[in-house]
PDB file of C-alpha atoms in Angstrom:
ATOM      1  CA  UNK A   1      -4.652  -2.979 -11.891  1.00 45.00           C
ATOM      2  CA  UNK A   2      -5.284  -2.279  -8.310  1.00 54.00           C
ATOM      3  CA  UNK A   3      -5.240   1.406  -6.516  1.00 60.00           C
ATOM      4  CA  UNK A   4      -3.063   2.087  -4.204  1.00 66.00           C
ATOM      5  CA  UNK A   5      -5.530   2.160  -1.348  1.00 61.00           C
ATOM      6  CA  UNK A   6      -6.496  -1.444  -2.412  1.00 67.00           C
ATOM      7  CA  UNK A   7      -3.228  -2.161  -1.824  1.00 69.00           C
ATOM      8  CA  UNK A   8      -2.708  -0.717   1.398  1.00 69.00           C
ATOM      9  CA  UNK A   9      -5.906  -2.370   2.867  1.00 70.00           C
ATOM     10  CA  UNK A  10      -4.771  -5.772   1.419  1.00 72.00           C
ATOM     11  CA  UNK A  11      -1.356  -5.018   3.564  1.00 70.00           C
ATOM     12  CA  UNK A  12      -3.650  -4.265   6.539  1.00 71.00           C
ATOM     13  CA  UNK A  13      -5.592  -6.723   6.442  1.00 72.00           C
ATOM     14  CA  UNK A  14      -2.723  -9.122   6.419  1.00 72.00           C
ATOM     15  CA  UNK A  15      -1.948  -7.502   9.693  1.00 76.00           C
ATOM     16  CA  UNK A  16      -5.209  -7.388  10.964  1.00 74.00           C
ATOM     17  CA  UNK A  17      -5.873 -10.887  10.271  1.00 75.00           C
ATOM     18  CA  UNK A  18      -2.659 -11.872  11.938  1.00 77.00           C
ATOM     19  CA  UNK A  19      -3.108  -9.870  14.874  1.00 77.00           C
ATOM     20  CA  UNK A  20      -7.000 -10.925  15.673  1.00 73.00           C
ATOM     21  CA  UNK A  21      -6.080 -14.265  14.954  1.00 77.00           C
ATOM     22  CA  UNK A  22      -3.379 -14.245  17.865  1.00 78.00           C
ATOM     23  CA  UNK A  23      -6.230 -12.549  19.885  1.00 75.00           C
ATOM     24  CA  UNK A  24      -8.210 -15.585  19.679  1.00 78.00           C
ATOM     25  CA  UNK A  25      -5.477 -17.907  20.335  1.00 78.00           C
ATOM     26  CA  UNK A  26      -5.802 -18.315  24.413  1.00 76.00           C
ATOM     27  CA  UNK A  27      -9.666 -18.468  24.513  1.00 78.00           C
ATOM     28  CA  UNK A  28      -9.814 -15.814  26.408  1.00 81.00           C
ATOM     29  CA  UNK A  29     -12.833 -13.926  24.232  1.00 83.00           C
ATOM     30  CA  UNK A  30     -15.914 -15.846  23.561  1.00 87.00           C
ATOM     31  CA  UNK A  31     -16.086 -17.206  19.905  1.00 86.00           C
ATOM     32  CA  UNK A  32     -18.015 -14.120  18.967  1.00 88.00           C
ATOM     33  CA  UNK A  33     -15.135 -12.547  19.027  1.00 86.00           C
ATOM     34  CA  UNK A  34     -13.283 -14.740  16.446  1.00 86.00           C
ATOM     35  CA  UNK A  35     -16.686 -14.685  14.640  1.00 90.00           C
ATOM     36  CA  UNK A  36     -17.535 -11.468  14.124  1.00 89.00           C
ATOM     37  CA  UNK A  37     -13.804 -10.521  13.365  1.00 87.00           C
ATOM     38  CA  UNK A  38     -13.861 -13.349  10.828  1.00 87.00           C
ATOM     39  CA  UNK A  39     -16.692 -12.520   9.107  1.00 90.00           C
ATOM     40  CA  UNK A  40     -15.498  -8.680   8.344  1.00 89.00           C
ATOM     41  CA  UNK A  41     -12.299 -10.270   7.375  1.00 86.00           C
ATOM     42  CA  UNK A  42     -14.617 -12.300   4.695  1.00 88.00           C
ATOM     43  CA  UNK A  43     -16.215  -9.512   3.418  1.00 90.00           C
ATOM     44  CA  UNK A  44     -13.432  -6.837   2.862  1.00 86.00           C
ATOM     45  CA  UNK A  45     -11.888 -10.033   0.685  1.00 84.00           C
ATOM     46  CA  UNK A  46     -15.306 -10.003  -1.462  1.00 87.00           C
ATOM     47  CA  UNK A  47     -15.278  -6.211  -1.381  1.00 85.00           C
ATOM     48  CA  UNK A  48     -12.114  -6.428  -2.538  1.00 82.00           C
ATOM     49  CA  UNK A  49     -12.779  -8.851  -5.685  1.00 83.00           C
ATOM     50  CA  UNK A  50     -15.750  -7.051  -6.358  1.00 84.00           C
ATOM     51  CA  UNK A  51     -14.239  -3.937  -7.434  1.00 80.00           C
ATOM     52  CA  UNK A  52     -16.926  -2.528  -9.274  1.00 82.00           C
ATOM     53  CA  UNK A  53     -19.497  -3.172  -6.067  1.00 83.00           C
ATOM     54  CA  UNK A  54     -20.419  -0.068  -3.835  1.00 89.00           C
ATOM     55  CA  UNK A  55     -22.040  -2.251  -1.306  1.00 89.00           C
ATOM     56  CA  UNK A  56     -19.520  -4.833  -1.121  1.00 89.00           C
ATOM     57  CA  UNK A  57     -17.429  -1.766   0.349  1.00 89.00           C
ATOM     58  CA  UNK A  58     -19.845  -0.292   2.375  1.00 92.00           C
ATOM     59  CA  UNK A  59     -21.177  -3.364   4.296  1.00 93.00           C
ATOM     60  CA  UNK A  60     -17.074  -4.000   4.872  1.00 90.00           C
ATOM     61  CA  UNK A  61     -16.983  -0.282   6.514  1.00 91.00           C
ATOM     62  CA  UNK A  62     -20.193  -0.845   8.039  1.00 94.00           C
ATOM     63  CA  UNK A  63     -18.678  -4.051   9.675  1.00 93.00           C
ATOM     64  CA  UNK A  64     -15.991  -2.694  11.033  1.00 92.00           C
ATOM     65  CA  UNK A  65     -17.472   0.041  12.635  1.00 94.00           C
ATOM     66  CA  UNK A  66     -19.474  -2.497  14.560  1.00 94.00           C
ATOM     67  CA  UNK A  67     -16.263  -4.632  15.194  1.00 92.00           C
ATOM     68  CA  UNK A  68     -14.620  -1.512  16.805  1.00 93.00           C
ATOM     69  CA  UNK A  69     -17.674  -1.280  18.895  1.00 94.00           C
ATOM     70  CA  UNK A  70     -17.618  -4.799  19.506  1.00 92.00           C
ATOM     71  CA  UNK A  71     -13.953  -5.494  20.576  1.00 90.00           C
ATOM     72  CA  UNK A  72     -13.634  -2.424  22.710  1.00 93.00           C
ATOM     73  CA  UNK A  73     -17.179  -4.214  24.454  1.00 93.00           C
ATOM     74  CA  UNK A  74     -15.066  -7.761  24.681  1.00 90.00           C
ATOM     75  CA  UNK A  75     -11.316  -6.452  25.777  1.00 89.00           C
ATOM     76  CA  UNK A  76     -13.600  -4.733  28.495  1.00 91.00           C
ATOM     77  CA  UNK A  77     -15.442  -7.141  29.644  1.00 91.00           C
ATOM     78  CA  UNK A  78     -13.550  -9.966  29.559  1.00 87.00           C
ATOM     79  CA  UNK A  79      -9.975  -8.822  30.469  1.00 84.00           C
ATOM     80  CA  UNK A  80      -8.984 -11.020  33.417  1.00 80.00           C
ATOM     81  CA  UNK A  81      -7.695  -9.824  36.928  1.00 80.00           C
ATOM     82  CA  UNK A  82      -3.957  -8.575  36.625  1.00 76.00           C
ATOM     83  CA  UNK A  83      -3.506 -11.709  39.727  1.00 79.00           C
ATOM     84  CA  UNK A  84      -4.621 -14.116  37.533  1.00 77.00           C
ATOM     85  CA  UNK A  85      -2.975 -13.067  34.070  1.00 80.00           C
ATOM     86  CA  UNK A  86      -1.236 -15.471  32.488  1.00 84.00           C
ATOM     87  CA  UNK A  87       1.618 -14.744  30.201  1.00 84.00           C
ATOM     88  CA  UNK A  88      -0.097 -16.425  27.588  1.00 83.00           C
ATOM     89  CA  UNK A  89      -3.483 -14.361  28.059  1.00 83.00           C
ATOM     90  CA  UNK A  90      -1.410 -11.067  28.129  1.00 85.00           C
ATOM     91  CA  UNK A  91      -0.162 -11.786  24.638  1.00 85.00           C
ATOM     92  CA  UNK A  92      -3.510 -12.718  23.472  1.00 84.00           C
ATOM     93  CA  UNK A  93      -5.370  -9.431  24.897  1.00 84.00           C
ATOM     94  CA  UNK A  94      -2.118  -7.564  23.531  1.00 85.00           C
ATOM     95  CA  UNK A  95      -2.528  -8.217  19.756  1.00 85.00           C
ATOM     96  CA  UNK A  96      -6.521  -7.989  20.666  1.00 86.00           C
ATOM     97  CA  UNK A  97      -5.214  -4.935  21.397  1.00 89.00           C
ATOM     98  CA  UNK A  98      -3.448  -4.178  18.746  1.00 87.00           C
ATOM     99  CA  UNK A  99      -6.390  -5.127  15.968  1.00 86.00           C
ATOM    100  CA  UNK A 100      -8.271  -3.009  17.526  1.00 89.00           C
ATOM    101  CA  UNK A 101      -6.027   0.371  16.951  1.00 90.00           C
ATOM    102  CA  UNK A 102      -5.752  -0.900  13.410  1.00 86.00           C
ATOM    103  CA  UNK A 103      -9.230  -0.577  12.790  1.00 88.00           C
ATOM    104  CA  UNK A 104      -9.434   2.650  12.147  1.00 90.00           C
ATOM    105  CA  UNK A 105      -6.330   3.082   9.609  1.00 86.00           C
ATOM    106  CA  UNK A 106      -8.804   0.162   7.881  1.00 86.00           C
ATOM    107  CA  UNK A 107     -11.883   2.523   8.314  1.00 89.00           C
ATOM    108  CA  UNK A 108     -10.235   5.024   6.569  1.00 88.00           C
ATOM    109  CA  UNK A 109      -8.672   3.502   3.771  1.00 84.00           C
ATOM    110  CA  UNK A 110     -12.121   1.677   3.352  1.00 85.00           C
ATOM    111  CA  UNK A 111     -13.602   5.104   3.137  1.00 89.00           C
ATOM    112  CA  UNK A 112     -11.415   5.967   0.592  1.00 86.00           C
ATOM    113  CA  UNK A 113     -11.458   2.634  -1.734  1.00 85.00           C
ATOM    114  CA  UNK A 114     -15.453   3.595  -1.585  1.00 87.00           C
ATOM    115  CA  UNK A 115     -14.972   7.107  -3.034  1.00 87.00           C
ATOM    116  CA  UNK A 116     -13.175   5.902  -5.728  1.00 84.00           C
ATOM    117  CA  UNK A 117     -15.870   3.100  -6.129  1.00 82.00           C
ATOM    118  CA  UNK A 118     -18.092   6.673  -7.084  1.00 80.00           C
ATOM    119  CA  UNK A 119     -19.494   6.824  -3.527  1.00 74.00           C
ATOM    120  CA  UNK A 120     -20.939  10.072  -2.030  1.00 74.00           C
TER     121      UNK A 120
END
């Protein structure tokens, strides 16, 4: 039987993985982008299965902290000119965007699936 924040950061990541995978639609972010969004995705699945596993959960918080960090560095730096903005593009860096204010409604309800794991 699965807690009720397990639930709700199943139902986020649904969204999350919906939204960054619209982000990366346009190839307007380098595939490190995709990549490291991707591989968090991966491991808040496995932290997921594992539910007896504190560091399942805490390399999934730990990985999106750094995708927060990350994203914020690749919306920055590679958000084109508003001249040359396709609508396309502005879709893409929308629900970019977007992932990226989910992330920490995931952060939290990470945080709380690892105190119930018996974290600190």
């Amino acid at each position: 039987m699965q807690t009720n924040s397990c639930r709700l950061i199943v139902n986020v990541g649904w969204v999350f993985f919906v939204l960054f995978g619209r982000g990366c639609m346009n190839y307007m972010f380098p595939a490190s982008y995709a990549w490291g969004n991707f591989s968090v995705l991966a491991v808040g699945i496995w932290a997921i299965v594992q539910r007896d596993s504190l560091d399942a959960i805490m390399m999934f918080l730990t990985g999106l902290l750094l995708t927060v960090l990350t994203d914020i560095i690749h919306i920055s730096v590679f958000y084109p000119p508003n001249k040359y903005l396709i609508d396309v593009q502005r879709f893409s860096a929308g629900m970019a965007i977007f992932s990226l204010l989910l992330k920490p409604v995931s952060c939290y309800l990470a945080y709380r699936m690892y105190q119930e794991r018996g974290g600190e």
